[in-house]
Short mmCIF file of C-alpha atoms in Angstrom, two decimals:
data_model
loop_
_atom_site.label_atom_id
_atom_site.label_comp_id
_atom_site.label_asym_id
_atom_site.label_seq_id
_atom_site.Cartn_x
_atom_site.Cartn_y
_atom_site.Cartn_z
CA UNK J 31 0.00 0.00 0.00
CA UNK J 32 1.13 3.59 -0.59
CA UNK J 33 3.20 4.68 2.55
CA UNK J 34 1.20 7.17 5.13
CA UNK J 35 3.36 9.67 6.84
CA UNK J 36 1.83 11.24 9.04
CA UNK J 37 -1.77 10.42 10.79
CA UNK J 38 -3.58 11.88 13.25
CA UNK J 39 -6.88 10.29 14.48
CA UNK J 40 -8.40 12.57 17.36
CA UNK J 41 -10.32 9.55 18.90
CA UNK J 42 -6.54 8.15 19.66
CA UNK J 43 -6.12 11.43 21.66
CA UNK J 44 -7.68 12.29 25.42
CA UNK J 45 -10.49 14.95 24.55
CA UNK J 46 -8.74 17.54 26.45
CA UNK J 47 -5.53 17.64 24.39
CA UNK J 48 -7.43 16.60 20.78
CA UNK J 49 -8.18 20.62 19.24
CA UNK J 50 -4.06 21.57 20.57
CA UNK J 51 -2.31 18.27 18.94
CA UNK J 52 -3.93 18.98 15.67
CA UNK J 53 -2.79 22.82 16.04
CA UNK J 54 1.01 21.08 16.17
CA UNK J 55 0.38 19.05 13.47
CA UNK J 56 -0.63 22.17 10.98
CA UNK J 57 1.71 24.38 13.06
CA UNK J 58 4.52 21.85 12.40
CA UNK J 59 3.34 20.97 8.33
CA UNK J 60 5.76 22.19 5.38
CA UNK J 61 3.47 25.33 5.38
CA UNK J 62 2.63 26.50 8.87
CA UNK J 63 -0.42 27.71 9.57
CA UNK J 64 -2.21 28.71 12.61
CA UNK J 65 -5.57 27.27 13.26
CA UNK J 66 -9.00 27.96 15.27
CA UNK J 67 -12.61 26.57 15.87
CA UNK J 68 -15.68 27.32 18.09
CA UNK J 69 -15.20 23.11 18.75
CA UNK J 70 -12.04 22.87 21.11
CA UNK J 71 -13.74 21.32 23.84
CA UNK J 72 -15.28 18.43 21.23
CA UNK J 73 -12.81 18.37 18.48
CA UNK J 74 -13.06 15.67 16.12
CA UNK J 75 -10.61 15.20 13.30
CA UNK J 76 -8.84 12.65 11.48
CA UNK J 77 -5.73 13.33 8.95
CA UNK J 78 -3.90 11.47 6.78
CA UNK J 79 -0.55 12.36 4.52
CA UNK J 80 0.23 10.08 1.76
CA UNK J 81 3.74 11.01 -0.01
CA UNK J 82 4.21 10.54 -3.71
CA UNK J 83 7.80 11.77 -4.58
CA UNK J 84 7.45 15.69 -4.53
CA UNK J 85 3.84 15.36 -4.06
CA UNK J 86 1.72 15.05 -0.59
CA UNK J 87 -2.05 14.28 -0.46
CA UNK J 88 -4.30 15.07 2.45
CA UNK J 89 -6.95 13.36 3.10
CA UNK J 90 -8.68 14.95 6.11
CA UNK J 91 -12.03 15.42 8.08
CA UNK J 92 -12.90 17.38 10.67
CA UNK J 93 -14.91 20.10 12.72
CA UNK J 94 -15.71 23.44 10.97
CA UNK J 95 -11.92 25.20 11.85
CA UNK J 96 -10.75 28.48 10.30
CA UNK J 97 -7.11 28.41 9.27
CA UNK J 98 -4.72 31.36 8.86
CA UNK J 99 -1.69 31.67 7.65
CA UNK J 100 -0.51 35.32 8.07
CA UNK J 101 2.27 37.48 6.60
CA UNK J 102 3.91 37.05 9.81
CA UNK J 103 4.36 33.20 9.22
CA UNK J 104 5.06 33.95 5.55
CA UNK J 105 7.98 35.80 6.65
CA UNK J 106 9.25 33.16 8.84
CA UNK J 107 9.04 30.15 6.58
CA UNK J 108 8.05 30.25 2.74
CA UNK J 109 8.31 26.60 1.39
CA UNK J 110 7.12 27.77 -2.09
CA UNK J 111 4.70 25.34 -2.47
CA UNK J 112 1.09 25.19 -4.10
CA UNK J 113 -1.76 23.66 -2.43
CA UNK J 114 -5.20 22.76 -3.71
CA UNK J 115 -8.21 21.04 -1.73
CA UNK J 116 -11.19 19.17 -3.20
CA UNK J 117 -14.03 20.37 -1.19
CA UNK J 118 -15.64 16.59 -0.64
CA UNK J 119 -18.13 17.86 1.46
CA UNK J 120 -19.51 21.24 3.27
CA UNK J 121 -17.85 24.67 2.30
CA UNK J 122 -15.88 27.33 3.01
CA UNK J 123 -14.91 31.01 2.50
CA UNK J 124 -11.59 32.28 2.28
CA UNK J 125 -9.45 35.64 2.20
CA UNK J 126 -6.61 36.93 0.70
CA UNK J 127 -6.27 40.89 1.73
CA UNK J 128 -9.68 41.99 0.96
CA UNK J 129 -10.72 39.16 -1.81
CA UNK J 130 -12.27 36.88 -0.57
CA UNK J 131 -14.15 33.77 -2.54
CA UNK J 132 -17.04 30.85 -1.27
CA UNK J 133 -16.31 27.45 -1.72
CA UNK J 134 -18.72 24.65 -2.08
CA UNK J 135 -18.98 20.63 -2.31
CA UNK J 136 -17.31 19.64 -5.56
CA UNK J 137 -15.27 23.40 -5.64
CA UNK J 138 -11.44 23.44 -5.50
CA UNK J 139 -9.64 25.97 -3.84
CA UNK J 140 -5.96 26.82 -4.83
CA UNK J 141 -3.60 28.89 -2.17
CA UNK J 142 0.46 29.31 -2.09
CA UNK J 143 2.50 29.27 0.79
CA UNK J 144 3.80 33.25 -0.85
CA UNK J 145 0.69 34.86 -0.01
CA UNK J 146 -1.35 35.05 3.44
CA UNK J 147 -4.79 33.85 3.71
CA UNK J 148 -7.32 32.65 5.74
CA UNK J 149 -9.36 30.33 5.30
CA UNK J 150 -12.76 29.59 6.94
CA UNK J 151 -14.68 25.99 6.69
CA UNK J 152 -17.99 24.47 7.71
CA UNK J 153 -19.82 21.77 7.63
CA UNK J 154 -22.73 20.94 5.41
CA UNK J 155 -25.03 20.01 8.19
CA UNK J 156 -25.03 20.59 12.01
CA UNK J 157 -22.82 18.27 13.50
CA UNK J 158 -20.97 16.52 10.49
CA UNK J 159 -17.62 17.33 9.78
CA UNK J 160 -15.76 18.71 7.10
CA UNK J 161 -14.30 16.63 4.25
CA UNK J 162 -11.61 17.55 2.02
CA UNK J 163 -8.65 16.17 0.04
CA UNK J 164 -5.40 18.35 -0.08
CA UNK J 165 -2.52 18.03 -2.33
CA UNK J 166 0.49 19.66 -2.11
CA UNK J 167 3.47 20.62 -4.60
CA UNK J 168 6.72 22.54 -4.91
CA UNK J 169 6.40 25.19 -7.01
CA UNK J 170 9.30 24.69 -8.80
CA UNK J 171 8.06 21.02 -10.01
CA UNK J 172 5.39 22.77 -11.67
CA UNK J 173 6.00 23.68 -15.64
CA UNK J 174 4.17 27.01 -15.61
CA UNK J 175 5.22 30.74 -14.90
CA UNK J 176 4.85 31.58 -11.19
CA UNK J 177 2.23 33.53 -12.19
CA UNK J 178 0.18 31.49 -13.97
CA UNK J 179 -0.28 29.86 -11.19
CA UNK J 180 -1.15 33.10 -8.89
CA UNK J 181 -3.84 33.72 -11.46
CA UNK J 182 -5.52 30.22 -10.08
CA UNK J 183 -5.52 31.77 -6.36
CA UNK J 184 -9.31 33.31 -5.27
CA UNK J 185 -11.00 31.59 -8.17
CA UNK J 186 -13.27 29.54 -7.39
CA UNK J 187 -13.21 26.28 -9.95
CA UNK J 188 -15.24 23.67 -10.42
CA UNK J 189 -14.54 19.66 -9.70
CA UNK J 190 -17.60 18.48 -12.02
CA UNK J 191 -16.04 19.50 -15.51
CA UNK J 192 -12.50 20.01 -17.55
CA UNK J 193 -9.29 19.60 -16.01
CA UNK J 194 -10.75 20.15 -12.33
CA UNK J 195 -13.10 17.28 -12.57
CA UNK J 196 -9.96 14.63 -13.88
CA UNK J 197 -7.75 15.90 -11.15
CA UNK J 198 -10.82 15.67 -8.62
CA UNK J 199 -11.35 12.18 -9.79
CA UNK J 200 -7.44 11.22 -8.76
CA UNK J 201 -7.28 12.39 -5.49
CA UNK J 202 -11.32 10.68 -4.53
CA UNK J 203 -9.53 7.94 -6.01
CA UNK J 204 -6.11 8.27 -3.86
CA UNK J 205 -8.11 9.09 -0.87
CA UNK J 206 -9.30 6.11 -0.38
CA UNK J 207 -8.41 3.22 2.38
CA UNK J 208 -8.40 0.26 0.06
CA UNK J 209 -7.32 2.26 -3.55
CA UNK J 210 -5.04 -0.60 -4.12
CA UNK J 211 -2.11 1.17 -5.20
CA UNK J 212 1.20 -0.22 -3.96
CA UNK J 213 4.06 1.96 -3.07
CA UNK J 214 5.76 1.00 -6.29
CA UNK J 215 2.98 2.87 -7.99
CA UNK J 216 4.24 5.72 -6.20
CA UNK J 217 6.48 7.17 -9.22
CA UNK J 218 4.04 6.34 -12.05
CA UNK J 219 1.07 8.07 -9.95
CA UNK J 220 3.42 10.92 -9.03
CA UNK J 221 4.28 11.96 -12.52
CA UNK J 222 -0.09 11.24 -13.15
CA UNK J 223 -1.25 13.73 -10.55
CA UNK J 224 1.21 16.41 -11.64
CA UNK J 225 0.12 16.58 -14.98
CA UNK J 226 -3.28 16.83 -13.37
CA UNK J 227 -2.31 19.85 -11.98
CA UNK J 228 -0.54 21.45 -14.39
CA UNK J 229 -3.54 21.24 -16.53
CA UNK J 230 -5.96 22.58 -13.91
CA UNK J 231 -3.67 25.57 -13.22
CA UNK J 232 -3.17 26.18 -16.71
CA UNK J 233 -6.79 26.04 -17.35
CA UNK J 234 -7.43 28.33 -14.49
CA UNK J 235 -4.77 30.93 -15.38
CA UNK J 236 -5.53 30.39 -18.98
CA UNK J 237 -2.33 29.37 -20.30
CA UNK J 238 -3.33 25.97 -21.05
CA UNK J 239 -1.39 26.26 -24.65
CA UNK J 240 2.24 27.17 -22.40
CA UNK J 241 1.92 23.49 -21.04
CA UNK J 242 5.04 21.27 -22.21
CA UNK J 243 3.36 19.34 -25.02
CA UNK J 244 4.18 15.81 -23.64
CA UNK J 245 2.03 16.97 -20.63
CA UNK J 246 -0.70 18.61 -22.63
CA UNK J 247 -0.80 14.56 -24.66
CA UNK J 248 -0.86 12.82 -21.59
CA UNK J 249 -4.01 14.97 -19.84
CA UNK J 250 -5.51 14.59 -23.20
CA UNK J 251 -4.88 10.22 -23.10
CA UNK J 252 -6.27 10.75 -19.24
CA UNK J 253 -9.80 12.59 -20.72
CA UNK J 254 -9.92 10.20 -23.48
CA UNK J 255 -9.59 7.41 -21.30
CA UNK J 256 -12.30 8.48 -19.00
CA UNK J 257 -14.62 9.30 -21.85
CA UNK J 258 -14.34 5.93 -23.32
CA UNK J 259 -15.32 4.89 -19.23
CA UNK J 260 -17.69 6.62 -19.24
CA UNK J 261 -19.63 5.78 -22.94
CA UNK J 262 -19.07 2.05 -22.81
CA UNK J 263 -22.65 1.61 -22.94
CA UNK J 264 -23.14 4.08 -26.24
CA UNK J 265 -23.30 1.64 -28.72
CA UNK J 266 -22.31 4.11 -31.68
CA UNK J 267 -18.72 4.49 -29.29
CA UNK J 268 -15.85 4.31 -31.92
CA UNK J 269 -12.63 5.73 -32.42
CA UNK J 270 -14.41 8.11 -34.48
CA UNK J 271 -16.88 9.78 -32.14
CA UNK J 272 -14.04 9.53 -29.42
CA UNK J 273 -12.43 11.99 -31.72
CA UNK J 274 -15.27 14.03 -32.90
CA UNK J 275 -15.68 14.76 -28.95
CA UNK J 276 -12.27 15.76 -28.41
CA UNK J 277 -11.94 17.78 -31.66
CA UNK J 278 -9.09 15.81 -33.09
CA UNK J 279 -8.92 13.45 -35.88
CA UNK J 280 -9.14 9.92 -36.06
CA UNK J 281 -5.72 10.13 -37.27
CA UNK J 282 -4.12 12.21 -34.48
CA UNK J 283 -5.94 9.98 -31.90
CA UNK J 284 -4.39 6.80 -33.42
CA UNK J 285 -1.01 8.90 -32.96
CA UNK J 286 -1.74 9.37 -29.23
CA UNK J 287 -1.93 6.01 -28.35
CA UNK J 288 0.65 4.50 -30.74
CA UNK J 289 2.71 3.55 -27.96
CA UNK J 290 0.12 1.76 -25.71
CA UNK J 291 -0.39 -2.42 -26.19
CA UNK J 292 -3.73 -1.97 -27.32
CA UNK J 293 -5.72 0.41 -30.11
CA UNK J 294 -8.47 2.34 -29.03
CA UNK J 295 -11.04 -0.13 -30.69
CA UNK J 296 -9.29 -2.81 -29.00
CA UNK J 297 -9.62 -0.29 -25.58
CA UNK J 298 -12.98 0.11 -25.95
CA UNK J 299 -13.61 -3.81 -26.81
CA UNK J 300 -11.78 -5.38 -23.73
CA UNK J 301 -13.87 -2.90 -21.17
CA UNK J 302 -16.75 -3.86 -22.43
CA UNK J 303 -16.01 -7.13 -22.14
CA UNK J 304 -14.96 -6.89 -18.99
CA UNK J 305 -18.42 -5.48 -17.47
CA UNK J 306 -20.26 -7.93 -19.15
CA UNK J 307 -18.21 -10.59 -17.67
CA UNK J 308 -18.66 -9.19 -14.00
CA UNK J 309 -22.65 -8.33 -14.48
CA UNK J 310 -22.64 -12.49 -15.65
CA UNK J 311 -21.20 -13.00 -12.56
CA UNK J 312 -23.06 -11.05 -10.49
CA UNK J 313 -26.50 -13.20 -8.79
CA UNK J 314 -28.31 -10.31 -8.45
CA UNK J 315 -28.46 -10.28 -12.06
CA UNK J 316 -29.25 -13.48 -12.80
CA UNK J 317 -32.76 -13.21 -14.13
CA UNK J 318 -31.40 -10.23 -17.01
CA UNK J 319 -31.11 -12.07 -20.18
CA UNK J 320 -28.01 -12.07 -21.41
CA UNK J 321 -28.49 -10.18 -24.72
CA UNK J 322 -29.78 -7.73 -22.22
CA UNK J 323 -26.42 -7.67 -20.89
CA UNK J 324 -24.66 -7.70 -23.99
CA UNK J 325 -26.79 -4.15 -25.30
CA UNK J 326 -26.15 -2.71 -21.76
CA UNK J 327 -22.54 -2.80 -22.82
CA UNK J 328 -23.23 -1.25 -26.30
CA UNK J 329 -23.08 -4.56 -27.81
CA UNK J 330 -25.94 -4.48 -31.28
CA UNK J 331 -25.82 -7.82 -32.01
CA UNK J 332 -25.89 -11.19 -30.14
CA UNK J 333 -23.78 -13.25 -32.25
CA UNK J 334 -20.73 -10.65 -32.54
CA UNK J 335 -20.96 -10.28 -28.36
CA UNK J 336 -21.45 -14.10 -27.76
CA UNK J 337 -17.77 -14.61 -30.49
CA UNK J 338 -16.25 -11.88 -28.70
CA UNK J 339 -16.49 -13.51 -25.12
CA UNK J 340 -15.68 -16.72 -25.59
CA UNK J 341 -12.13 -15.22 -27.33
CA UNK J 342 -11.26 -13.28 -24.59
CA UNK J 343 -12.58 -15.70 -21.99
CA UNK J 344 -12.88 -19.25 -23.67
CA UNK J 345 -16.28 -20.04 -22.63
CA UNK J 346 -19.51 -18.53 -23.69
CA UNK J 347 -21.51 -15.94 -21.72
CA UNK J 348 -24.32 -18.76 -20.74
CA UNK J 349 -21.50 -20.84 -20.09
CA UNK J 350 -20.06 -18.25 -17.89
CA UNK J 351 -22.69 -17.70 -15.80
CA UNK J 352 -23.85 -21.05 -15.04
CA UNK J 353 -20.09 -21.72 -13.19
CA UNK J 354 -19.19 -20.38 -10.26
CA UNK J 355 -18.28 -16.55 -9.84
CA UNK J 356 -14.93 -15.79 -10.47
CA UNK J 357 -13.34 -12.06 -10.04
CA UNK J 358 -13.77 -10.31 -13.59
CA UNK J 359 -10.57 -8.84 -15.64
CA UNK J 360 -9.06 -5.81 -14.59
CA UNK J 361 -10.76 -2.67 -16.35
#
């Protein structure tokens, strides 16, 4: 699993001394900040720090806090580093000299350890806590002009579309407990979430077309990719309309995925494939017929969907389902 480095769990931590730990742990982070809330006498938090290479992400929760970093600790210790959070859930508002911005669920809120700000967060409902992912990154690891990337502090972008909703995706999908990834994904996943960011800081300073151009093809395989996730079931999904939706040609996307061990017909193919085998394996869908199946996955026509399974898994879908479940291919 990827290595945690730091974790802080306040319900590991006598109630008395829970609100003043977590004040050393941000007081002590690569970018100190000070922190308050109206909660120190029931503070609930939990934090965790997962390190890839230059990178750190955050996953965190906890009571509505306000945190400040002030000229003052500017002064005294400027890492140079960029920091964005993924509201998961609740809001917040935050300041930086008079500008100030609101945050909501699905926003993502950019600050640098150059500039003060404060920044106040809250709940969505009475009682719950706050939910965020951070990530953090030198600024000299990122391929853009310093300011480029000021431009992206105070705005308030969106996780649900472009560049913000692919990086969003990554860190939900860091985040979690049981992601899978092993630390020797660490480099690979490193070099993934950085062009994420570059992209989304480009796209929020508008510079999208300074990007190195080996970055700007790889955040343009990562949309592709998740388009063709998300279409399987379109049945008229082709290299074509993959194209046609990304404003390239068929030719140029061919180009961008020379390199890779399959074509993007062959892509779209073995996905499909692959959630047809695991709904066939799946008892709650037992009664669906299995051309019913076979459409869900955009598949027109029996016969070409009931040849195409038993290549790629040497039996045939009926044949499939009527053995025991076994653990579908890797999408």
């Amino acid at each position: 699993m990827l290595t945690e480095k730091l974790y802080f769990n306040s319900a590991e931590v006598p109630a008395a001394e829970r609100f003043e730990r977590w004040r050393e742990h941000m007081a002590g982070s690569l970018s100190p900040m000070d922190v308050h809330s109206a909660h120190r006498e029931d503070f609930r938090a939990e934090l965790r720090v997962m390190e890839l290479g230059a990178l750190a992400v955050w996953p965190a929760s906890y009571h509505a806090l306000t945190f400040h970093r002030s000229a003052s600790l500017v002064r005294q210790t400027d890492p140079e580093t960029c920091h964005v959070f993924l509201l998961v859930s609740g809001g917040a508002e935050a300041a930086w000299g008079k500008s100030w911005s609101r945050y909501g669920t699905d926003d993502l809120l950019t600050t640098v350890s150059s500039a003060p700000a404060r920044v106040r967060t809250g709940p969505a409902a009475a009682g719950a806590l706050v939910q965020s992912v951070g990530v953090e990154v030198p600024r000299a690891a990122i391929p853009l002009a310093s300011r480029q990337v000021d431009r992206a502090v105070g705005q308030r972008l969106s996780a649900r579309e472009g560049a913000g909703a692919l990086l969003a995706l990554c860190l939900t999908q860091l985040s979690r407990r049981n992601s899978g990834y092993q630390a020797a994904d660490a480099p690979r996943l490193e070099l993934i979430l950085l062009d994420l960011l570059t992209a989304f800081l480009a796209q929020a300073g508008d510079a999208e077309n300074t990007q190195p151009a080996e970055t700007r093809s790889r955040i343009l395989r990562l949309r592709i990719r998740a388009f063709i996730q998300e279409n399987l079931s379109d049945p008229e999904l082709c290299p074509a309309l993959v194209a046609s939706a990304h404003h390239i040609s068929v030719r140029y996307l061919h180009r961008l995925f020379e390199e890779e061990r399959e074509t993007v017909t062959q892509s779209i193919r073995r996905q499909r494939l692959a959630c047809a085998h695991r709904d066939l394996s799946d008892p709650a869908l037992a009664a669906v017929p299995v051309h019913d199946i076979a459409a869900r996955w955009g598949f027109r026509h029996h016969a070409v969907f009931t040849r195409s399974f038993r290549d790629a898994f040497a039996v045939s879908p009926s044949e499939h389902r009527n053995t025991a479940p076994v653990d579908p291919p890797t999408v």
